[in-house]
Tab-separated table of C-alpha atoms in Angstrom:
chain	number	residue	atom	x	y	z
Y	185	MET	CA	127.744	86.983	215.808
Y	186	ILE	CA	125.451	86.781	212.749
Y	187	GLU	CA	125.595	83.618	211.200
Y	188	THR	CA	125.469	83.417	207.221
Y	189	PRO	CA	122.617	82.131	205.612
Y	190	ILE	CA	123.249	78.922	203.909
Y	191	SER	CA	120.975	78.510	200.400
Y	192	LEU	CA	118.569	75.390	199.854
Y	193	SER	CA	120.754	74.427	196.990
Y	194	GLY	CA	123.689	74.495	199.653
Y	195	ARG	CA	122.128	72.476	201.860
Y	196	LEU	CA	120.829	69.531	199.939
Y	197	LEU	CA	123.993	69.393	198.262
Y	198	THR	CA	125.828	69.263	201.610
Y	199	ALA	CA	123.161	66.718	203.080
Y	200	ALA	CA	123.282	64.878	199.892
Y	201	SER	CA	127.298	64.282	200.036
Y	202	ILE	CA	127.181	63.224	203.380
Y	203	VAL	CA	124.402	60.804	203.281
Y	204	LEU	CA	126.292	59.758	199.769
Y	205	GLY	CA	129.705	59.555	201.835
Y	206	ALA	CA	127.808	57.831	204.584
Y	207	PHE	CA	126.561	55.340	201.501
Y	208	LEU	CA	129.852	54.469	199.821
Y	209	GLY	CA	131.524	53.963	203.273
Y	210	LEU	CA	129.147	51.292	204.567
Y	211	SER	CA	129.382	49.724	201.176
Y	212	ALA	CA	132.755	49.973	201.221
Y	213	PHE	CA	132.694	48.060	204.457
Y	214	SER	CA	130.311	45.371	203.837
Y	215	LEU	CA	131.679	44.434	200.215
Y	216	ASN	CA	135.038	44.509	201.646
Y	217	ASN	CA	133.962	41.992	204.386
Y	218	ALA	CA	132.105	39.846	202.120
Y	219	PHE	CA	135.146	39.552	199.748
Y	220	LYS	CA	137.322	38.471	202.914
Y	221	SER	CA	135.082	36.041	203.701
Y	222	SER	CA	134.455	34.816	200.105
Y	223	ALA	CA	137.616	34.750	199.930
Y	224	GLU	CA	138.523	32.761	202.450
Y	225	THR	CA	136.000	30.664	201.626
Y	226	ALA	CA	137.607	30.028	197.828
Y	227	GLN	CA	140.962	29.338	199.698
Y	228	TYR	CA	139.571	26.665	201.627
Y	229	GLN	CA	137.701	25.422	198.553
Y	230	ARG	CA	141.681	25.429	196.965
Y	231	LEU	CA	143.078	23.674	200.112
Y	232	HIS	CA	140.600	21.095	200.176
Y	233	THR	CA	141.378	20.291	196.352
Y	234	HIS	CA	145.183	20.455	196.724
Y	235	VAL	CA	144.290	17.542	199.704
Y	236	MET	CA	142.453	15.282	197.523
Y	237	THR	CA	145.203	15.607	194.664
Y	238	ILE	CA	147.762	14.648	196.991
Y	239	LEU	CA	145.631	11.703	198.335
Y	240	THR	CA	144.797	10.637	194.901
Y	241	ALA	CA	149.001	10.816	194.085
Y	242	ALA	CA	150.214	8.923	196.823
Y	243	GLU	CA	150.375	5.225	196.937
Y	244	LEU	CA	151.245	2.648	199.996
Y	245	SER	CA	153.709	-0.007	199.629
Y	246	SER	CA	152.492	-3.407	200.833
Y	247	ALA	CA	155.421	-3.044	203.942
Y	248	GLY	CA	153.535	0.463	204.690
Y	249	GLU	CA	155.612	2.725	203.083
Y	250	LEU	CA	154.068	5.898	201.187
Y	251	TYR	CA	155.747	6.594	197.939
Y	252	MET	CA	155.053	10.236	196.091
Y	253	PRO	CA	155.344	11.132	192.453
Y	254	GLU	CA	158.178	13.670	191.806
Y	255	THR	CA	155.996	16.365	190.685
Y	256	LEU	CA	152.174	17.153	191.170
Y	257	PRO	CA	149.512	18.457	188.807
Y	258	GLU	CA	150.043	22.061	190.610
Y	259	GLN	CA	153.702	23.458	189.920
Y	260	LYS	CA	153.437	25.228	193.224
Y	261	PHE	CA	153.918	22.711	194.957
Y	262	SER	CA	157.767	22.499	193.020
Y	263	VAL	CA	159.012	26.019	193.584
Y	264	PRO	CA	160.559	26.590	196.630
Y	265	GLY	CA	159.209	29.699	198.553
Y	266	SER	CA	156.222	29.959	196.391
Y	267	GLY	CA	153.720	30.340	199.044
Y	268	LEU	CA	151.981	26.777	198.393
Y	269	TYR	CA	153.142	23.821	200.702
Y	270	ALA	CA	152.465	20.440	201.478
Y	271	GLN	CA	153.557	17.565	203.582
Y	272	ILE	CA	152.386	14.207	204.541
Y	273	THR	CA	153.076	13.380	208.804
Y	274	SER	CA	152.622	10.358	210.976
Y	275	GLU	CA	153.077	10.258	214.255
Y	276	ASN	CA	154.450	13.578	214.398
Y	277	LYS	CA	157.010	12.466	212.209
Y	278	ILE	CA	157.551	14.219	208.514
Y	279	ILE	CA	156.700	11.380	205.862
Y	280	TRP	CA	156.869	13.388	202.689
Y	281	GLN	CA	157.432	17.204	201.938
Y	282	SER	CA	157.018	19.204	198.406
Y	283	PRO	CA	160.058	20.827	197.343
Y	284	SER	CA	158.401	24.204	198.076
Y	285	ALA	CA	158.789	23.852	201.628
Y	286	ILE	CA	162.022	23.094	201.545
Y	287	GLY	CA	164.209	24.980	204.265
Y	288	LEU	CA	160.700	25.519	206.429
Y	289	PHE	CA	159.878	23.995	209.044
Y	290	LEU	CA	156.072	23.993	209.650
Y	291	ALA	CA	154.745	23.351	213.136
Y	292	LEU	CA	151.628	21.449	212.260
Y	293	PRO	CA	148.536	19.979	214.001
Y	294	TYR	CA	148.330	16.692	215.155
Y	295	HIS	CA	146.272	13.703	213.314
Y	296	PRO	CA	142.167	15.110	213.358
Y	297	GLY	CA	141.324	11.081	212.935
Y	298	PRO	CA	140.232	9.267	210.149
Y	299	SER	CA	138.294	11.340	206.900
Y	300	LEU	CA	138.288	14.265	209.000
Y	301	GLU	CA	139.605	17.889	208.632
Y	302	GLN	CA	140.970	20.655	210.123
Y	303	TYR	CA	141.162	24.357	208.691
Y	304	GLU	CA	143.321	26.770	211.091
Y	305	VAL	CA	145.812	29.925	210.622
Y	306	ILE	CA	148.855	29.126	212.057
Y	307	GLU	CA	151.743	31.410	212.886
Y	308	LEU	CA	155.297	30.042	212.502
Y	309	ASP	CA	158.651	30.263	214.302
Y	310	ASN	CA	159.888	32.464	211.617
Y	311	GLY	CA	156.858	35.533	211.766
Y	312	MET	CA	155.021	33.416	208.760
Y	313	ILE	CA	151.229	33.271	208.871
Y	314	ILE	CA	149.926	30.351	206.965
Y	315	HIS	CA	146.441	28.855	206.643
Y	316	ASN	CA	146.478	25.075	206.751
Y	317	LEU	CA	144.145	22.099	205.937
Y	318	ALA	CA	145.036	19.072	207.634
Y	319	PHE	CA	143.372	16.113	206.324
Y	320	GLY	CA	143.195	12.523	208.293
Y	321	VAL	CA	143.914	9.319	206.501
Y	322	VAL	CA	144.230	5.736	207.717
Y	323	TRP	CA	146.036	3.231	205.233
Y	324	GLU	CA	145.470	-0.572	205.461
Y	325	ASN	CA	147.889	-2.935	204.025
Y	326	ASP	CA	147.701	-6.499	202.506
Y	327	ALA	CA	148.660	-7.617	206.006
Y	328	GLY	CA	145.509	-5.581	207.479
Y	329	GLU	CA	147.898	-3.580	209.104
Y	330	GLN	CA	146.522	0.052	209.482
Y	331	PHE	CA	148.832	3.229	208.832
Y	332	GLU	CA	147.698	6.588	209.918
Y	333	TYR	CA	149.003	9.897	208.156
Y	334	THR	CA	148.148	13.308	208.200
Y	335	ILE	CA	147.998	15.452	204.916
Y	336	ASN	CA	148.748	19.263	205.748
Y	337	VAL	CA	148.486	21.759	202.554
Y	338	SER	CA	149.294	25.077	203.546
Y	339	GLU	CA	149.309	28.690	201.683
Y	340	ASP	CA	151.232	32.006	202.819
Y	341	GLU	CA	148.599	34.472	203.988
Y	342	VAL	CA	150.732	36.780	202.134
Y	343	HIS	CA	148.524	35.539	199.138
Y	344	LEU	CA	145.297	36.297	200.534
Y	345	GLU	CA	146.569	40.102	201.526
Y	346	ALA	CA	147.424	40.512	198.462
Y	347	GLN	CA	144.266	39.487	196.880
Y	348	THR	CA	142.126	41.714	199.341
Y	349	ALA	CA	144.658	44.906	198.600
Y	350	ASN	CA	143.969	44.519	195.011
Y	351	PHE	CA	140.364	44.520	195.623
Y	352	GLN	CA	140.479	47.387	197.978
Y	353	ARG	CA	142.292	49.296	195.821
Y	354	GLY	CA	139.926	48.525	192.910
Y	355	LEU	CA	136.936	48.878	195.343
Y	356	TRP	CA	137.937	52.299	196.456
Y	357	TYR	CA	139.058	53.519	192.790
Y	358	TRP	CA	135.331	52.608	191.525
Y	359	LEU	CA	133.594	53.620	194.495
Y	360	GLY	CA	135.405	57.428	194.403
Y	361	GLY	CA	134.874	57.533	190.920
Y	362	THR	CA	130.439	56.456	191.006
Y	363	GLY	CA	130.682	58.766	194.382
Y	364	LEU	CA	132.072	61.897	192.397
Y	365	ILE	CA	129.676	61.367	189.366
Y	366	LEU	CA	126.819	60.865	191.208
Y	367	LEU	CA	127.795	63.873	193.412
Y	368	LEU	CA	128.056	65.765	189.841
Y	369	ALA	CA	124.487	64.069	189.085
Y	370	GLN	CA	123.008	65.509	192.306
Y	371	TRP	CA	124.480	68.753	192.134
Y	372	TRP	CA	122.550	68.760	188.579
Y	373	VAL	CA	119.448	67.370	189.653
Y	374	LEU	CA	119.674	69.928	192.060
Y	375	ARG	CA	119.862	72.916	190.087
Y	376	TRP	CA	117.429	71.967	187.922
Y	377	SER	CA	115.287	70.795	190.495
Y	378	LEU	CA	115.165	74.369	192.185
Y	379	ARG	CA	115.120	76.097	189.227
Y	380	PRO	CA	111.148	77.027	189.464
Y	381	LEU	CA	111.963	78.145	193.126
Y	382	ASN	CA	114.718	80.182	191.742
Y	383	LYS	CA	112.758	81.843	189.076
Y	384	ALA	CA	109.885	82.677	191.767
Y	385	ALA	CA	112.463	84.575	193.490
Y	386	LYS	CA	113.211	86.402	190.696
Y	387	ASP	CA	109.621	86.740	189.856
Y	388	LEU	CA	109.322	88.258	193.045
Y	389	ASP	CA	112.498	90.533	193.005
Y	390	ALA	CA	110.216	91.536	189.801
Y	391	ILE	CA	107.442	92.689	191.872
Y	392	GLU	CA	109.431	94.326	194.701
Y	393	SER	CA	111.242	96.229	191.917
Y	394	GLY	CA	107.802	97.456	190.573
Y	395	GLN	CA	108.496	95.442	186.954
Y	396	HIS	CA	105.529	93.405	187.480
Y	397	ALA	CA	102.527	93.079	189.800
Y	398	ARG	CA	101.721	89.283	190.239
Y	399	LEU	CA	103.583	86.105	189.697
Y	400	SER	CA	103.339	84.886	186.305
Y	401	GLY	CA	104.200	81.586	184.846
Y	402	SER	CA	103.599	78.326	185.056
Y	403	TYR	CA	105.261	76.410	188.350
Y	404	PRO	CA	105.293	73.012	189.378
Y	405	ILE	CA	102.320	71.303	191.310
Y	406	GLU	CA	104.222	71.478	193.821
Y	407	LEU	CA	104.426	75.308	194.294
Y	408	GLN	CA	101.181	76.216	192.404
Y	409	GLN	CA	99.304	75.955	195.761
Y	410	LEU	CA	101.963	78.735	196.774
Y	411	THR	CA	102.618	80.830	193.901
Y	412	ARG	CA	98.356	81.044	194.027
Y	413	ASN	CA	98.136	82.089	197.509
Y	414	ILE	CA	101.124	84.601	196.888
Y	415	ASN	CA	99.219	86.051	193.931
Y	416	ARG	CA	95.943	86.250	196.310
Y	417	LEU	CA	98.119	88.012	198.508
Y	418	LEU	CA	99.106	90.513	196.397
Y	419	ASP	CA	95.758	90.967	194.440
Y	420	HIS	CA	94.176	91.541	198.439
Y	421	GLU	CA	96.841	93.795	199.125
Y	422	GLN	CA	96.412	96.070	195.748
Y	423	HIS	CA	92.729	95.916	196.640
Y	424	ARG	CA	93.123	96.977	199.965
Y	425	ARG	CA	95.341	100.053	199.084
Y	426	LEU	CA	92.884	101.057	195.901
Y	427	ARG	CA	89.750	100.651	198.394
Y	428	TYR	CA	91.686	103.283	200.553
Y	429	LYS	CA	92.506	105.253	198.064
Y	430	ASN	CA	88.748	105.396	197.163
Y	431	SER	CA	87.889	105.868	200.408
Y	432	LEU	CA	90.267	108.852	200.977
Y	433	ALA	CA	88.807	110.503	197.441
Y	434	ASP	CA	85.262	109.705	198.462
Y	435	LEU	CA	85.655	111.094	202.004
Y	436	ALA	CA	87.493	114.469	200.640
Y	437	HIS	CA	84.273	114.567	198.110
Y	438	SER	CA	81.679	113.827	200.801
Y	439	LEU	CA	83.206	116.307	202.910
Y	440	LYS	CA	82.917	119.402	200.739
Y	441	THR	CA	78.971	119.755	200.942
Y	442	PRO	CA	78.948	119.554	204.580
Y	443	LEU	CA	81.668	122.198	204.962
Y	444	ALA	CA	80.340	124.295	202.327
Y	445	VAL	CA	76.787	124.272	204.098
Y	446	LEU	CA	78.830	125.057	207.693
Y	447	ARG	CA	80.613	128.009	205.995
Y	448	SER	CA	77.734	129.794	204.539
Y	449	GLU	CA	75.814	129.554	208.130
Y	450	VAL	CA	78.788	130.551	210.015
Y	451	GLU	CA	78.773	133.957	207.314
Y	452	ASN	CA	75.122	134.787	206.483
Y	453	SER	CA	72.973	133.481	209.406
Y	454	ASP	CA	72.675	135.935	212.124
Y	455	ASP	CA	70.461	133.324	214.357
Y	456	LEU	CA	72.957	131.872	217.136
Y	457	LEU	CA	70.207	129.460	217.871
Y	458	GLN	CA	70.000	128.177	214.192
Y	459	LEU	CA	73.260	128.457	213.695
Y	460	LYS	CA	74.082	126.050	216.329
Y	461	SER	CA	71.244	123.566	215.663
Y	462	ASP	CA	72.485	123.517	211.757
Y	463	ALA	CA	75.879	123.499	212.815
Y	464	GLN	CA	75.148	120.289	215.027
Y	465	GLU	CA	73.161	118.585	212.274
Y	466	GLN	CA	76.189	119.058	209.704
Y	467	LEU	CA	78.673	117.893	212.291
Y	468	ASP	CA	76.772	114.759	213.111
Y	469	ARG	CA	76.316	114.271	209.151
Y	470	LEU	CA	80.196	114.555	209.068
Y	471	SER	CA	80.845	112.448	212.046
Y	472	HIS	CA	78.645	109.681	209.901
Y	473	LEU	CA	80.392	110.316	206.706
Y	474	VAL	CA	84.409	109.719	208.996
Y	475	ASP	CA	82.418	106.297	210.320
Y	476	TYR	CA	81.414	105.417	207.615
Y	477	GLN	CA	84.825	105.577	204.986
Y	478	LEU	CA	87.196	104.528	207.930
Y	479	GLN	CA	85.033	100.873	208.207
Y	480	ARG	CA	84.796	101.143	204.168
Y	481	ALA	CA	88.715	101.320	204.142
Y	482	ALA	CA	89.553	98.752	207.200
Y	483	THR	CA	87.379	96.089	205.678
Y	484	GLU	CA	89.731	93.142	204.676
Y	485	GLY	CA	87.637	91.846	201.780
Y	486	LYS	CA	88.276	88.172	200.739
Y	487	ASN	CA	91.279	86.251	201.662
Y	488	ASN	CA	91.567	82.262	201.242
Y	489	LEU	CA	94.175	82.419	203.820
Y	490	LEU	CA	92.249	83.923	206.411
Y	491	ALA	CA	91.409	81.326	209.344
Y	492	PRO	CA	87.628	80.529	208.660
Y	493	VAL	CA	85.039	81.413	211.070
Y	494	SER	CA	82.005	80.336	212.263
Y	495	LEU	CA	78.809	82.313	211.055
Y	496	GLY	CA	76.653	80.311	213.023
Y	497	GLU	CA	78.499	81.368	216.593
Y	498	ILE	CA	79.132	85.183	215.538
Y	499	ILE	CA	75.133	85.313	215.099
Y	500	HIS	CA	74.397	83.559	218.081
Y	501	LYS	CA	76.399	86.150	219.810
Y	502	ILE	CA	74.529	89.233	217.876
Y	503	ILE	CA	70.697	87.734	218.621
Y	504	THR	CA	72.061	87.675	222.441
Y	505	SER	CA	73.108	90.994	222.487
Y	506	LEU	CA	70.259	92.534	220.271
Y	507	ASP	CA	67.948	90.610	222.772
Y	508	LYS	CA	68.861	92.631	225.876
Y	509	VAL	CA	69.057	95.501	223.672
Y	510	TYR	CA	65.423	95.677	222.542
Y	511	GLN	CA	64.184	93.558	225.157
Y	512	GLN	CA	60.233	95.360	225.690
Y	513	LYS	CA	60.535	94.909	222.101
Y	514	ARG	CA	60.221	90.619	222.757
Y	515	VAL	CA	61.322	89.556	219.493
Y	516	ARG	CA	61.376	86.157	218.806
Y	517	HIS	CA	63.705	84.639	215.921
Y	518	GLN	CA	63.772	81.549	213.933
Y	519	LEU	CA	67.526	80.277	213.379
Y	520	GLU	CA	68.088	77.679	210.564
Y	521	ILE	CA	71.897	77.247	210.169
Y	522	GLU	CA	73.638	74.401	209.239
Y	523	ARG	CA	76.801	73.139	211.397
Y	524	ASP	CA	80.038	73.394	209.150
Y	525	ALA	CA	78.954	77.191	208.125
Y	526	PHE	CA	82.438	78.361	207.870
Y	527	ILE	CA	83.860	80.969	206.373
Y	528	HIS	CA	87.583	82.108	205.233
Y	529	ALA	CA	87.165	86.262	206.236
Y	530	ASP	CA	88.124	88.389	209.068
Y	531	GLN	CA	85.695	88.050	212.097
Y	532	ASP	CA	85.578	92.305	212.508
Y	533	ASP	CA	84.016	91.809	209.276
Y	534	MET	CA	81.258	89.246	209.389
Y	535	TYR	CA	80.706	90.849	212.992
Y	536	GLU	CA	80.213	93.976	211.215
Y	537	LEU	CA	78.082	92.670	208.638
Y	538	LEU	CA	75.707	90.834	210.639
Y	539	GLY	CA	75.057	93.086	213.538
Y	540	ASN	CA	74.023	95.712	210.768
Y	541	LEU	CA	71.698	93.658	208.915
Y	542	LEU	CA	70.438	92.013	212.017
Y	543	GLU	CA	70.361	95.266	213.823
Y	544	ASN	CA	68.043	96.679	211.277
Y	545	ALA	CA	65.818	93.674	211.383
Y	546	TYR	CA	65.386	94.221	215.572
Y	547	LYS	CA	65.024	97.912	214.779
Y	548	TYR	CA	62.125	97.788	212.335
Y	549	CYS	CA	60.537	94.543	212.325
Y	550	ARG	CA	57.215	94.058	214.511
Y	551	SER	CA	58.157	90.865	216.692
Y	552	GLN	CA	59.400	88.527	214.342
Y	553	VAL	CA	63.060	87.795	212.832
Y	554	ASN	CA	64.098	85.034	210.841
Y	555	ILE	CA	67.656	83.892	210.050
Y	556	ILE	CA	68.571	81.262	207.519
Y	557	VAL	CA	72.790	80.249	206.654
Y	558	ARG	CA	72.848	77.496	204.017
Y	559	LEU	CA	75.832	75.882	202.244
Y	560	MET	CA	75.862	76.166	198.389
Y	561	GLN	CA	78.421	74.538	196.159
Y	562	SER	CA	79.953	78.285	195.435
Y	563	GLY	CA	80.176	79.828	198.740
Y	564	ILE	CA	77.183	80.342	201.217
Y	565	LEU	CA	74.072	81.842	201.719
Y	566	LEU	CA	72.491	84.088	204.041
Y	567	LYS	CA	69.078	85.010	204.540
Y	568	ILE	CA	67.825	88.075	207.205
Y	569	GLU	CA	64.333	88.343	207.125
Y	570	ASP	CA	61.525	90.617	209.453
Y	571	ASP	CA	57.766	90.992	209.695
Y	572	GLY	CA	57.918	94.520	209.745
Y	573	ALA	CA	56.630	97.240	207.014
Y	574	GLY	CA	59.590	96.645	204.480
Y	575	LEU	CA	61.217	98.522	202.224
Y	576	PRO	CA	59.878	99.355	198.820
Y	577	ILE	CA	62.012	97.568	196.390
Y	578	ARG	CA	63.377	100.480	194.247
Y	579	SER	CA	64.603	102.401	197.283
Y	580	GLY	CA	66.087	99.324	198.788
Y	581	GLU	CA	67.987	98.677	195.937
Y	582	ALA	CA	69.008	102.580	195.869
Y	583	ILE	CA	70.366	101.998	199.051
Y	584	ILE	CA	72.538	98.678	198.895
Y	585	LYS	CA	73.614	99.613	195.022
Y	586	ARG	CA	77.416	98.931	194.536
Y	587	GLY	CA	79.381	102.355	194.234
Y	588	ARG	CA	76.532	104.513	195.655
Y	589	ARG	CA	77.676	107.387	197.719
Y	590	PHE	CA	76.820	107.780	201.464
Y	591	ASP	CA	76.350	111.459	200.951
Y	592	SER	CA	73.360	110.446	199.119
Y	593	GLN	CA	71.930	107.782	201.234
Y	594	GLN	CA	68.542	108.107	203.257
Y	595	GLU	CA	68.774	108.320	206.768
Y	596	GLY	CA	68.027	105.437	209.204
Y	597	HIS	CA	68.837	102.475	206.730
Y	598	GLY	CA	71.473	104.244	204.609
Y	599	LEU	CA	74.959	103.897	206.949
Y	600	GLY	CA	74.132	100.237	207.928
Y	601	LEU	CA	73.319	98.744	204.214
Y	602	ALA	CA	75.939	100.923	202.865
Y	603	ILE	CA	78.451	99.354	204.893
Y	604	ALA	CA	76.954	96.213	204.913
Y	605	SER	CA	77.212	96.291	200.595
Y	606	ASP	CA	80.673	97.376	201.091
Y	607	ILE	CA	81.609	94.565	202.850
Y	608	VAL	CA	79.742	91.964	200.759
Y	609	GLU	CA	81.284	93.687	197.605
Y	610	ALA	CA	84.589	93.393	199.048
Y	611	TYR	CA	84.186	89.572	199.242
Y	612	GLU	CA	83.270	89.887	195.926
Y	613	GLY	CA	79.575	88.545	196.880
Y	614	THR	CA	76.233	89.933	196.359
Y	615	ILE	CA	73.258	91.234	198.487
Y	616	GLU	CA	69.982	91.486	197.184
Y	617	LEU	CA	66.359	92.879	198.874
Y	618	GLU	CA	63.591	90.506	198.126
Y	619	LYS	CA	59.902	90.847	199.661
Y	620	SER	CA	59.844	88.400	202.861
Y	621	TYR	CA	56.692	86.148	203.328
Y	622	LEU	CA	56.672	87.321	206.859
Y	623	GLY	CA	55.699	90.679	204.880
Y	624	GLY	CA	59.102	92.974	205.556
Y	625	ALA	CA	61.960	93.159	203.812
Y	626	CYS	CA	64.608	90.083	203.185
Y	627	PHE	CA	68.419	90.478	202.729
Y	628	VAL	CA	69.802	88.000	200.524
Y	629	ILE	CA	73.561	87.791	200.880
Y	630	LYS	CA	75.547	85.204	198.907
Y	631	LEU	CA	79.444	84.773	199.517
Y	632	PRO	CA	81.976	82.687	198.101
Y	633	ASN	CA	84.308	80.840	200.061
Y	634	GLN	CA	87.022	79.771	197.169
């Protein structure tokens, strides 16, 4: 079963919706609990205020009888069934009851003690749930007699539930509206933020259809490295195709001369031994031409996305092999290689480049080869020199000159140096021939590493 891919904007919008929904849900839960706690505290404060009001309004006669005024400042105490009730008890006897509690039997708590209070939720026999605050009072008359009273003020829970329900409706209304607005804003922000990615996708489609050759235009900082690397890949691939095309064209052109010579020898020569010798010479030349052009076409070229390779490690491996090949020559070598000499390049290209130059140095030196690898601000500097007979500067420059065809190169140095020159050119570097202080040739290669 093939799953339908989800767009990046869809993923982000879904994730943002889930996170926003969870956040709003937790916010609603926290705010609702906070409101309930605040409402209960406010209710307790109201009940305490009513207790103090009743305590202030009550009067005690010299005989110990309690008198209450007909009306209290709070009008709800005078309205039956208002939800706010008050009564004063003494030794489980109801001494006074507010008009609002007429017809209700309030089984209220016992005396909590002088100047003490007790707050609790009580369920009455008729199923009503009230929040009651009991406050203990001890009065003393002129004769020194003490009378204990309990002032009870109760409020129906329906009032608190109504407050909570109203708050919850308003809370969900505002949170729902806020969440919808935030989702719309998030959708707009996502579209605006992902617009550069959509532009990059359209540019890639244009490249694929052949309308453009590379990514163009300005991109955000976060995408600039990506677009640069894509452009480098496109340029690298374009250069590689051009290199294949040029190599095939050069190969076709280079094969014409030896093939023409072979055809002429076959048609005109009567000496079989001479024909065989000439044919072998031309076939060797054809083989060298094919090898050279294949190597030239296969060169990777500059690409910063390639993994860095250690030039020191490559040089040590090549020297180890060459010491075995030229064991009888007993070549001495001096190495000056910096520890961090790494370059973003194809490992096979570096083996080919350094292998050709080092093999030439071993082949034509007398007994000494020096290798220097240094880091520069713009890249890497390589020097390979020997104490051999050397090369004339002019002929050496002709051998390594860029674009010079192999079919016009000299024997011996030609193939290796031509391949080395093409590799250096593919990596946008330079190769020069200098006179070594050892007396032989000194090849100086500069390769960029950015």
